[in-house]
Tab-separated table of C-alpha atoms in Angstrom:
chain	number	residue	atom	x	y	z
I	1242	ALA	CA	-28.047	28.324	48.619
I	1243	GLN	CA	-29.580	25.153	47.392
I	1244	ARG	CA	-28.948	21.958	49.267
I	1245	VAL	CA	-30.096	18.380	49.235
I	1246	THR	CA	-30.002	16.358	52.435
I	1247	GLN	CA	-30.303	12.634	52.817
I	1248	PRO	CA	-30.080	12.104	56.561
I	1249	GLU	CA	-29.485	8.358	56.482
I	1250	LYS	CA	-26.143	7.124	55.248
I	1251	LEU	CA	-27.215	3.499	55.575
I	1252	LEU	CA	-30.659	1.940	55.735
I	1253	SER	CA	-31.037	-1.740	56.415
I	1254	VAL	CA	-34.368	-3.569	56.099
I	1255	PHE	CA	-35.599	-7.120	55.698
I	1256	LYS	CA	-37.071	-8.414	52.474
I	1257	GLY	CA	-40.774	-7.642	52.286
I	1258	ALA	CA	-40.572	-4.710	54.700
I	1259	PRO	CA	-41.567	-1.179	53.649
I	1260	VAL	CA	-38.796	1.205	52.743
I	1261	GLU	CA	-38.606	4.985	52.950
I	1262	LEU	CA	-35.459	6.833	51.930
I	1263	LYS	CA	-35.600	10.408	53.110
I	1264	CYS	CA	-34.684	13.463	51.082
I	1265	ASN	CA	-35.082	17.086	52.078
I	1266	TYR	CA	-34.157	20.008	49.933
I	1267	SER	CA	-33.570	23.708	50.269
I	1268	TYR	CA	-34.310	25.749	47.174
I	1269	SER	CA	-35.850	29.163	46.643
I	1270	GLY	CA	-37.483	28.392	43.304
I	1271	SER	CA	-39.736	25.646	41.987
I	1272	PRO	CA	-37.721	22.476	42.396
I	1273	GLU	CA	-37.108	19.729	39.890
I	1274	LEU	CA	-36.239	16.601	41.803
I	1275	PHE	CA	-34.860	13.238	40.837
I	1276	TRP	CA	-33.906	9.944	42.393
I	1277	TYR	CA	-30.900	8.172	40.888
I	1278	VAL	CA	-29.782	4.659	41.803
I	1279	GLN	CA	-26.360	3.026	41.621
I	1280	TYR	CA	-26.302	-0.747	41.896
I	1281	SER	CA	-23.056	-2.344	42.988
I	1282	ARG	CA	-20.253	-1.571	40.518
I	1283	GLN	CA	-22.734	-0.214	37.973
I	1284	ARG	CA	-23.322	3.196	36.532
I	1285	LEU	CA	-25.686	5.697	38.061
I	1286	GLN	CA	-29.115	5.609	36.451
I	1287	LEU	CA	-32.345	7.515	36.807
I	1288	LEU	CA	-34.932	5.841	38.990
I	1289	LEU	CA	-37.621	8.477	38.787
I	1290	ARG	CA	-38.276	12.203	38.565
I	1291	HIS	CA	-41.080	14.033	40.222
I	1292	ILE	CA	-42.593	15.601	37.101
I	1293	SER	CA	-43.250	12.202	35.532
I	1294	ARG	CA	-45.122	10.924	38.621
I	1295	GLU	CA	-44.306	7.348	37.580
I	1296	SER	CA	-43.766	4.291	39.694
I	1297	ILE	CA	-40.543	2.536	38.741
I	1298	LYS	CA	-39.662	-0.902	40.139
I	1299	GLY	CA	-42.390	-0.329	42.727
I	1300	PHE	CA	-40.808	2.909	43.988
I	1301	THR	CA	-42.706	6.162	44.253
I	1302	ALA	CA	-41.756	9.611	45.464
I	1303	ASP	CA	-44.037	12.514	46.209
I	1304	LEU	CA	-42.911	16.089	46.277
I	1305	ASN	CA	-44.065	17.794	49.459
I	1306	LYS	CA	-43.396	21.490	49.057
I	1307	GLY	CA	-44.627	22.291	52.560
I	1308	GLU	CA	-42.082	19.978	54.143
I	1309	THR	CA	-39.565	20.484	51.299
I	1310	SER	CA	-39.237	16.737	50.994
I	1311	PHE	CA	-39.078	14.163	48.230
I	1312	HIS	CA	-38.942	10.865	50.078
I	1313	LEU	CA	-38.611	7.621	48.120
I	1314	LYS	CA	-40.921	4.807	49.134
I	1315	LYS	CA	-41.558	1.174	48.350
I	1316	PRO	CA	-44.134	-0.937	50.178
I	1317	PHE	CA	-42.239	-4.248	49.966
I	1318	ALA	CA	-38.461	-4.218	49.604
I	1319	GLN	CA	-36.703	-6.847	47.488
I	1320	GLU	CA	-33.101	-8.027	47.797
I	1321	GLU	CA	-32.362	-6.645	44.330
I	1322	ASP	CA	-33.226	-3.165	45.618
I	1323	SER	CA	-29.954	-3.126	47.545
I	1324	ALA	CA	-28.029	-0.188	46.084
I	1325	MET	CA	-26.922	3.397	46.642
I	1326	TYR	CA	-29.727	5.902	46.192
I	1327	TYR	CA	-29.159	9.563	45.441
I	1328	CYS	CA	-31.704	12.318	45.637
I	1329	ALA	CA	-30.899	15.202	43.300
I	1330	LEU	CA	-32.189	18.694	42.732
I	1331	PHE	CA	-31.869	20.616	39.506
I	1332	GLY	CA	-31.121	24.209	40.334
I	1333	TRP	CA	-28.994	27.041	38.968
I	1334	GLY	CA	-28.208	25.097	35.848
I	1335	LYS	CA	-26.846	22.011	37.521
I	1336	LEU	CA	-27.793	18.810	39.261
I	1337	ILE	CA	-27.021	18.854	42.969
I	1338	PHE	CA	-26.855	15.479	44.637
I	1339	GLY	CA	-27.529	14.517	48.204
I	1340	GLN	CA	-24.959	12.509	50.121
I	1341	GLY	CA	-26.584	9.236	49.124
I	1342	THR	CA	-28.245	6.500	51.161
I	1343	GLU	CA	-27.062	2.936	50.936
I	1344	LEU	CA	-30.031	0.582	51.095
I	1345	SER	CA	-29.357	-2.957	52.218
I	1346	VAL	CA	-32.210	-5.448	51.938
I	1347	LYS	CA	-31.570	-8.589	53.929
I	1348	PRO	CA	-33.171	-11.955	53.124
K	1006	ASP	CA	-25.252	-0.031	21.852
K	1007	THR	CA	-26.370	3.503	22.557
K	1008	ALA	CA	-24.732	4.718	25.715
K	1009	VAL	CA	-22.170	6.847	27.450
K	1010	SER	CA	-18.768	5.198	27.439
K	1011	GLN	CA	-15.575	6.077	29.273
K	1012	THR	CA	-12.003	4.894	28.975
K	1013	PRO	CA	-10.114	3.698	30.833
K	1014	LYS	CA	-12.177	1.904	33.435
K	1015	TYR	CA	-9.298	1.811	35.914
K	1016	LEU	CA	-6.308	4.099	36.188
K	1017	VAL	CA	-3.485	3.618	38.668
K	1018	THR	CA	-0.707	6.164	38.534
K	1019	GLN	CA	1.953	7.954	40.545
K	1020	MET	CA	1.706	11.390	42.082
K	1021	GLY	CA	2.844	14.113	39.733
K	1022	ASN	CA	1.868	12.302	36.557
K	1023	ASP	CA	-0.511	13.639	33.905
K	1024	LYS	CA	-3.431	11.493	32.775
K	1025	SER	CA	-6.508	11.718	30.573
K	1026	ILE	CA	-9.932	10.139	30.724
K	1027	LYS	CA	-12.062	9.959	27.604
K	1028	CYS	CA	-15.819	10.085	27.335
K	1029	GLU	CA	-18.081	9.538	24.363
K	1030	GLN	CA	-21.849	9.507	23.999
K	1031	ASN	CA	-23.869	8.401	21.012
K	1032	LEU	CA	-27.237	9.491	22.355
K	1033	GLY	CA	-27.286	12.702	20.349
K	1034	HIS	CA	-27.164	14.783	23.521
K	1035	ASP	CA	-26.000	18.410	23.496
K	1036	THR	CA	-24.800	18.580	27.091
K	1037	MET	CA	-22.035	16.604	28.758
K	1038	TYR	CA	-20.687	16.570	32.300
K	1039	TRP	CA	-17.906	15.371	34.526
K	1040	TYR	CA	-18.630	14.333	38.105
K	1041	LYS	CA	-16.320	13.234	40.905
K	1042	GLN	CA	-17.431	10.593	43.392
K	1043	ASP	CA	-15.219	10.563	46.462
K	1044	SER	CA	-14.452	7.753	48.882
K	1045	LYS	CA	-17.608	8.551	50.864
K	1046	LYS	CA	-19.643	8.123	47.658
K	1047	PHE	CA	-20.432	11.844	47.560
K	1048	LEU	CA	-21.127	12.907	43.973
K	1049	LYS	CA	-20.290	16.418	42.842
K	1050	ILE	CA	-20.351	18.104	39.477
K	1051	MET	CA	-17.034	19.338	38.129
K	1052	PHE	CA	-17.795	20.630	34.648
K	1053	SER	CA	-20.589	20.825	32.127
K	1054	TYR	CA	-20.394	21.546	28.432
K	1055	ASN	CA	-23.161	22.408	26.015
K	1056	ASN	CA	-22.361	21.947	22.357
K	1057	LYS	CA	-18.611	22.141	23.016
K	1058	GLU	CA	-18.886	25.265	25.173
K	1059	LEU	CA	-18.016	25.298	28.865
K	1060	ILE	CA	-21.093	26.120	30.932
K	1061	ILE	CA	-20.162	25.133	34.484
K	1062	ASN	CA	-16.775	25.021	36.171
K	1063	GLU	CA	-17.300	24.186	39.823
K	1064	THR	CA	-14.159	25.726	41.326
K	1065	VAL	CA	-12.126	22.767	40.215
K	1066	PRO	CA	-8.333	23.224	40.400
K	1067	ASN	CA	-6.926	24.304	37.062
K	1068	ARG	CA	-4.875	21.092	36.988
K	1069	PHE	CA	-8.142	19.674	35.606
K	1070	SER	CA	-8.789	20.682	32.022
K	1071	PRO	CA	-11.815	19.402	30.132
K	1072	LYS	CA	-11.787	19.374	26.370
K	1073	SER	CA	-14.727	18.873	24.044
K	1074	PRO	CA	-13.617	18.317	20.444
K	1075	ASP	CA	-17.247	17.849	19.382
K	1076	LYS	CA	-20.560	17.529	21.162
K	1077	ALA	CA	-20.268	13.744	21.401
K	1078	HIS	CA	-16.965	13.812	23.292
K	1079	LEU	CA	-15.808	15.335	26.542
K	1080	ASN	CA	-12.361	14.393	27.744
K	1081	LEU	CA	-10.774	15.208	31.071
K	1082	HIS	CA	-7.064	15.855	31.388
K	1083	ILE	CA	-5.474	16.025	34.811
K	1084	ASN	CA	-1.988	17.467	35.334
K	1085	SER	CA	0.307	16.870	38.288
K	1086	LEU	CA	-1.911	14.289	39.928
K	1087	GLU	CA	-2.264	14.434	43.702
K	1088	LEU	CA	-3.302	11.810	46.233
K	1089	GLY	CA	-6.591	13.634	46.780
K	1090	ASP	CA	-7.508	13.158	43.142
K	1091	SER	CA	-8.141	9.486	43.835
K	1092	ALA	CA	-11.850	8.973	43.170
K	1093	VAL	CA	-14.312	7.631	40.656
K	1094	TYR	CA	-14.926	10.033	37.795
K	1095	PHE	CA	-18.244	9.814	35.984
K	1096	CYS	CA	-19.085	11.291	32.643
K	1097	ALA	CA	-22.734	11.992	31.859
K	1098	SER	CA	-24.829	13.504	29.108
K	1099	SER	CA	-28.330	14.852	28.550
K	1100	PHE	CA	-30.330	16.713	25.937
K	1101	THR	CA	-30.483	19.818	28.097
K	1102	GLU	CA	-29.316	20.607	31.626
K	1103	GLN	CA	-32.815	20.026	32.979
K	1104	GLU	CA	-33.343	16.648	31.365
K	1105	THR	CA	-32.440	13.218	32.678
K	1106	GLN	CA	-28.711	12.620	32.712
K	1107	TYR	CA	-27.220	9.368	31.448
K	1108	PHE	CA	-24.046	8.295	33.139
K	1109	GLY	CA	-20.984	6.448	31.971
K	1110	PRO	CA	-19.620	3.433	33.868
K	1111	GLY	CA	-17.047	5.516	35.720
K	1112	THR	CA	-13.258	5.632	35.780
K	1113	ARG	CA	-11.683	4.551	39.044
K	1114	LEU	CA	-8.549	6.645	39.516
K	1115	LEU	CA	-6.005	5.709	42.149
K	1116	VAL	CA	-3.046	8.002	42.723
K	1117	LEU	CA	-0.150	6.429	44.630
């Protein structure tokens, strides 16, 4: 069975601090992984996907197949980064989301 | 504006009623989806359609019936609404199942 785990329900950091949102996955094939973000009362939108290897809004995520992880990182958090972040795995024809991590960046 | 749109944005109704949520995308995508986001913000796929054909039905009660009149529309009809149906329902679309999905603004359903 494929599964996506985000162990932190809530992550609170101060502005300027580094941020790491954890994501671990369980999948027997070659994974396609995404990070989606949902700002307050807004629609879900793609932040980044591992095959593009881009940095969006200062966020990066590296696929670590050995640790089956796809953690999202940003060196200096901004208040506007406060949002709900979802890690997602494409497998068996569908997108499977993790439980989500709410990031709160305090001034 | 090119986007995924849903109507209504809010829906408050009584138990036992029947309601519909509409979704339209003008992105030229072939695949459309319905997701349910529960009170704990957990997001789970309900249905996916590709070019008007049902591809995924994630063991959703048959009170939920999606309908795709054309590939730009995917509506969701819910019969005999129950308290547990209260959630935010998101429509999404993509070119293929593996591509980036674009989400609608959500429909907040409250069943009283």
